[in-house]
CSV table of C-alpha atoms in Angstrom, one decimal:
chain,number,residue,atom,x,y,z
A,1,MET,CA,67.1,110.6,107.4
A,2,LYS,CA,70.1,108.3,107.4
A,3,PRO,CA,70.6,108.3,103.6
A,4,ILE,CA,70.4,112.1,103.5
A,5,ILE,CA,72.8,112.5,106.4
A,6,PHE,CA,75.3,110.0,104.9
A,7,GLY,CA,75.0,111.6,101.5
A,8,LEU,CA,75.7,115.1,102.7
A,9,LEU,CA,78.7,113.7,104.7
A,10,ILE,CA,80.2,112.0,101.8
A,11,LEU,CA,79.7,114.9,99.4
A,12,PHE,CA,81.3,117.3,101.8
A,13,ALA,CA,84.3,115.0,102.4
A,14,VAL,CA,84.8,114.3,98.7
A,15,SER,CA,84.6,118.0,97.8
A,16,CYS,CA,87.2,118.9,100.4
A,17,LYS,CA,89.4,116.0,99.3
A,18,LYS,CA,89.3,117.0,95.7
A,19,GLU,CA,90.1,120.7,96.5
A,20,THR,CA,93.1,119.6,98.6
A,21,GLU,CA,94.3,117.3,95.8
A,22,LYS,CA,93.9,120.0,93.2
A,23,ASN,CA,95.9,122.5,95.2
A,24,THR,CA,98.6,120.0,95.9
A,25,LYS,CA,98.9,119.0,92.2
A,26,ASN,CA,99.1,122.6,91.1
A,27,LYS,CA,101.9,123.2,93.5
A,28,THR,CA,104.0,120.2,92.5
A,29,ILE,CA,103.5,120.9,88.8
A,30,ASN,CA,104.7,124.5,88.8
A,31,LYS,CA,107.4,124.6,91.4
A,32,GLU,CA,111.2,124.2,91.0
A,33,ILE,CA,112.6,121.7,93.5
A,34,ALA,CA,116.0,122.0,95.0
A,35,SER,CA,116.8,118.4,94.2
A,36,ASP,CA,116.0,118.9,90.5
A,37,THR,CA,113.1,116.5,90.6
A,38,VAL,CA,109.9,116.6,88.7
A,39,THR,CA,107.0,115.5,90.9
A,40,ASP,CA,103.9,116.0,88.7
A,41,GLN,CA,101.0,113.8,90.0
A,42,THR,CA,97.7,112.9,88.5
A,43,ASP,CA,95.3,110.8,90.6
A,44,GLY,CA,98.2,109.3,92.5
A,45,ASP,CA,100.2,108.5,89.4
A,46,PHE,CA,103.5,110.0,88.5
A,47,VAL,CA,103.5,111.2,84.9
A,48,GLU,CA,105.9,109.8,82.4
A,49,ASN,CA,109.4,111.2,82.2
A,50,SER,CA,109.3,112.4,85.8
A,51,GLN,CA,112.7,112.4,87.4
A,52,LEU,CA,112.9,111.3,91.0
A,53,PRO,CA,116.0,111.3,93.1
A,54,VAL,CA,117.8,108.0,93.7
A,55,PHE,CA,118.8,107.1,97.2
A,56,PRO,CA,121.9,105.1,98.1
A,57,ALA,CA,121.4,101.3,97.8
A,58,THR,CA,123.2,100.5,101.1
A,59,GLY,CA,124.4,102.2,104.2
A,60,LYS,CA,125.9,101.5,107.6
A,61,SER,CA,123.3,103.8,109.3
A,62,ILE,CA,120.0,105.5,108.3
A,63,GLN,CA,121.8,108.8,107.9
A,64,ASP,CA,123.7,107.3,105.0
A,65,PHE,CA,120.5,107.2,102.9
A,66,LEU,CA,119.9,110.9,103.2
A,67,ILE,CA,120.5,113.2,100.1
A,68,LYS,CA,119.9,116.9,99.8
A,69,PRO,CA,117.4,118.4,100.4
A,70,TYR,CA,115.7,115.6,102.3
A,71,GLU,CA,115.6,115.0,106.1
A,72,ILE,CA,114.0,112.3,108.2
A,73,GLN,CA,110.5,113.2,109.3
A,74,TYR,CA,109.3,109.9,110.8
A,75,GLN,CA,111.1,106.6,111.4
A,76,ALA,CA,110.0,103.2,112.7
A,77,GLU,CA,112.1,100.1,113.7
A,78,GLY,CA,110.9,96.5,113.8
A,79,LEU,CA,110.9,93.2,112.0
A,80,LEU,CA,109.5,93.2,108.5
A,81,ASN,CA,110.9,90.0,107.0
A,82,ASP,CA,111.6,86.5,108.3
A,83,ASP,CA,114.9,87.1,110.0
A,84,LEU,CA,115.5,88.4,113.5
A,85,LEU,CA,117.2,91.6,112.4
A,86,LYS,CA,115.4,94.8,113.1
A,87,ASP,CA,114.6,96.8,109.9
A,88,MET,CA,113.9,100.5,109.5
A,89,VAL,CA,111.3,102.5,107.6
A,90,LEU,CA,111.9,106.2,107.0
A,91,VAL,CA,109.6,109.0,105.8
A,92,LEU,CA,111.7,111.7,104.1
A,93,GLN,CA,110.6,115.3,103.8
A,94,ASN,CA,112.0,118.0,101.5
A,95,LYS,CA,113.2,120.4,104.1
A,96,ASN,CA,112.9,123.3,101.6
A,97,ASP,CA,109.3,122.6,100.7
A,98,ASN,CA,106.7,120.9,102.9
A,99,THR,CA,104.2,120.8,100.1
A,100,ASP,CA,106.5,118.4,98.1
A,101,VAL,CA,105.8,114.7,97.8
A,102,ARG,CA,107.4,112.5,100.4
A,103,ALA,CA,109.5,109.4,100.0
A,104,VAL,CA,109.1,106.3,102.2
A,105,LEU,CA,112.1,104.1,102.4
A,106,VAL,CA,112.1,100.5,103.6
A,107,LEU,CA,115.6,99.5,104.9
A,108,ILE,CA,116.3,95.8,105.5
A,109,LYS,CA,119.0,95.0,108.1
A,110,GLN,CA,121.7,92.7,106.8
A,111,SER,CA,123.7,90.2,108.8
A,112,SER,CA,126.8,92.4,108.2
A,113,GLY,CA,125.1,95.2,110.2
A,114,GLU,CA,124.4,97.4,107.2
A,115,TYR,CA,121.0,98.3,105.8
A,116,LYS,CA,119.9,97.6,102.2
A,117,LEU,CA,117.3,99.8,100.5
A,118,LYS,CA,114.6,97.3,99.6
A,119,GLU,CA,111.7,99.6,98.7
A,120,THR,CA,111.0,103.2,97.9
A,121,SER,CA,107.5,104.6,97.6
A,122,TRP,CA,106.5,108.1,96.6
A,123,GLN,CA,102.9,107.1,96.8
A,124,ALA,CA,102.4,105.8,100.3
A,125,VAL,CA,102.3,109.2,102.0
A,126,ASP,CA,100.7,112.4,100.7
A,127,PRO,CA,102.4,115.8,100.9
A,128,GLU,CA,102.2,117.2,104.5
A,129,TYR,CA,100.8,120.7,103.5
A,130,SER,CA,98.5,122.0,100.8
A,131,TYR,CA,99.5,124.8,98.4
A,132,GLU,CA,97.8,127.3,100.7
A,133,GLY,CA,100.0,126.2,103.6
A,134,ASN,CA,97.3,124.2,105.4
A,135,LYS,CA,98.4,121.0,107.2
A,136,ILE,CA,96.3,118.2,105.6
A,137,TYR,CA,96.5,115.8,108.6
A,138,GLU,CA,96.8,116.9,112.2
A,139,TYR,CA,98.5,113.7,113.3
A,140,GLU,CA,100.8,111.4,111.3
A,141,ASN,CA,102.7,108.3,112.5
A,142,ILE,CA,104.4,105.1,111.2
A,143,SER,CA,104.9,101.9,113.2
A,144,ILE,CA,105.9,98.3,112.7
A,145,ASP,CA,103.9,95.8,114.8
A,146,ASN,CA,104.5,92.3,116.1
A,147,ASP,CA,102.8,90.9,113.0
A,148,ARG,CA,105.6,92.3,110.8
A,149,ALA,CA,103.3,94.9,109.3
A,150,LEU,CA,104.1,98.5,108.6
A,151,THR,CA,101.2,100.8,109.4
A,152,ILE,CA,100.9,104.4,108.3
A,153,THR,CA,98.4,106.5,110.3
A,154,LEU,CA,97.0,109.8,109.0
A,155,ASN,CA,94.5,111.5,111.3
A,156,GLY,CA,92.7,114.7,110.3
A,157,ILE,CA,89.9,116.9,111.6
A,158,GLY,CA,86.3,116.9,110.2
A,159,PRO,CA,85.9,115.5,106.6
A,160,THR,CA,89.6,114.8,106.2
A,161,GLY,CA,89.1,111.9,108.7
A,162,THR,CA,91.5,109.1,109.5
A,163,GLN,CA,93.3,106.8,107.1
A,164,GLU,CA,95.4,103.8,108.1
A,165,THR,CA,97.2,101.7,105.6
A,166,SER,CA,99.1,98.5,106.4
A,167,TYR,CA,101.8,96.8,104.4
A,168,LYS,CA,103.4,93.3,104.7
A,169,TYR,CA,105.9,91.2,102.8
A,170,ILE,CA,104.0,88.5,100.9
A,171,GLY,CA,106.9,86.4,99.5
A,172,ASN,CA,109.3,89.0,98.0
A,173,ASP,CA,106.6,91.6,97.5
A,174,PHE,CA,105.8,94.4,100.0
A,175,VAL,CA,102.1,94.8,99.5
A,176,LEU,CA,99.2,96.8,100.8
A,177,THR,CA,97.1,94.5,102.9
A,178,LYS,CA,94.6,96.7,104.8
A,179,ILE,CA,93.0,100.1,104.7
A,180,HIS,CA,91.0,101.6,107.6
A,181,LEU,CA,88.9,104.7,107.1
A,182,PHE,CA,87.0,106.8,109.7
A,183,ASN,CA,85.0,110.0,108.9
A,184,MET,CA,82.9,112.0,111.2
A,185,GLY,CA,80.3,114.7,110.2
A,186,ALA,CA,77.2,116.4,111.4
A,187,GLY,CA,74.8,113.7,112.5
A,188,SER,CA,76.8,110.6,111.7
A,189,HIS,CA,80.1,108.9,111.3
A,190,ILE,CA,81.3,106.1,109.1
A,191,GLU,CA,84.0,103.5,109.6
A,192,VAL,CA,85.3,101.1,106.9
A,193,ASP,CA,87.8,98.3,107.1
A,194,TYR,CA,89.2,96.9,103.8
A,195,ASN,CA,91.1,93.6,104.0
A,196,LEU,CA,92.8,93.4,100.6
A,197,LEU,CA,94.0,89.8,101.2
A,198,SER,CA,90.6,88.3,102.0
A,199,GLY,CA,88.7,90.7,99.7
A,200,THR,CA,86.4,91.9,102.4
A,201,ALA,CA,85.0,95.3,103.1
A,202,ASP,CA,83.4,95.8,106.5
A,203,MET,CA,81.4,99.1,106.8
A,204,GLU,CA,79.4,100.7,109.7
A,205,LEU,CA,77.3,103.9,109.7
A,206,VAL,CA,76.4,105.4,113.1
A,207,ASN,CA,73.6,107.9,113.5
A,208,THR,CA,74.8,110.3,116.2
A,209,MET,CA,71.7,112.4,116.1
A,210,VAL,CA,69.9,109.8,118.2
A,211,ASP,CA,70.8,109.3,121.9
A,212,SER,CA,71.0,105.5,121.4
A,213,MET,CA,73.3,106.1,118.3
A,214,PRO,CA,71.9,103.2,116.2
A,215,SER,CA,74.2,101.8,113.6
A,216,THR,CA,73.9,100.2,110.2
A,217,HIS,CA,76.3,97.5,109.2
A,218,GLU,CA,77.3,96.2,105.8
A,219,THR,CA,79.8,93.7,104.4
A,220,LYS,CA,80.9,93.3,100.8
A,221,LYS,CA,83.3,91.1,99.0
A,222,PHE,CA,85.6,92.2,96.2
A,223,LYS,CA,88.5,91.0,94.0
A,224,LEU,CA,91.6,93.0,93.6
A,225,ASP,CA,95.0,92.3,92.2
A,226,LYS,CA,98.1,92.6,94.4
A,227,GLN,CA,98.7,96.2,95.3
A,228,LEU,CA,102.4,97.0,95.6
A,229,PHE,CA,103.9,99.5,98.1
A,230,VAL,CA,106.2,100.9,95.5
A,231,ASN,CA,103.7,101.6,92.7
A,232,ASP,CA,100.1,101.9,94.1
A,233,SER,CA,98.8,104.9,96.0
A,234,PRO,CA,96.1,104.3,98.6
A,235,GLU,CA,93.9,107.0,97.0
A,236,ARG,CA,93.9,105.2,93.7
A,237,VAL,CA,93.3,101.8,95.3
A,238,LEU,CA,90.3,103.2,97.2
A,239,LYS,CA,88.7,104.1,93.9
A,240,LYS,CA,88.7,100.4,93.0
A,241,LEU,CA,87.1,99.3,96.2
A,242,PRO,CA,83.3,98.9,96.9
A,243,GLN,CA,81.4,101.6,98.6
A,244,ALA,CA,78.4,101.4,101.0
A,245,ASP,CA,74.9,101.4,99.6
A,246,TRP,CA,73.5,103.8,102.2
């Protein structure tokens, strides 16, 4: 019964995910964007010759990094590097099109009081809405914890599930360090924690059709090159990671 339940859950989740990605791709490929950018995407990769806006390199305040037609959707303040100056992370939304790709900016505070744009990612956060106007995730949040890690939390209903990605500076590189997934379906739910630094995948399947809710646990090891915040989308990274054998 467990393999059947798990199989149906995964098939349903994957089919919904692919449909959402397909609709989002079609929208970004065919629309005209007010900022004259081309944001065609294929499996998390920007196609060659795409033209993305360039944000200011420095600024006295976070408002100095805004260009038309973008506005700040989310922001988080905290320590990301080894100094004691609080940095900022911004998620920027095209205010004219909520199906457009979103930029995530990492602003490092300088001793002068200004901010320096250290990283820009168009991959870390998906578009907020699908082409049909459906909100992909019900809850979104970004935060910087005491471990100097940026966490992006995306929480959806049903097969969309929850995805949390964490990034830290390793030397001079801002890298993807952890991915947490949680999906709930009819009869079971699955939780997976990927530690990209240790190369460990910790997976648990819970059978919710039984009152005692028995669980199956599995751990796998993997090897993966450093995944950079700027270049690597979580969706593409997940395709390289091991899956459970249930």
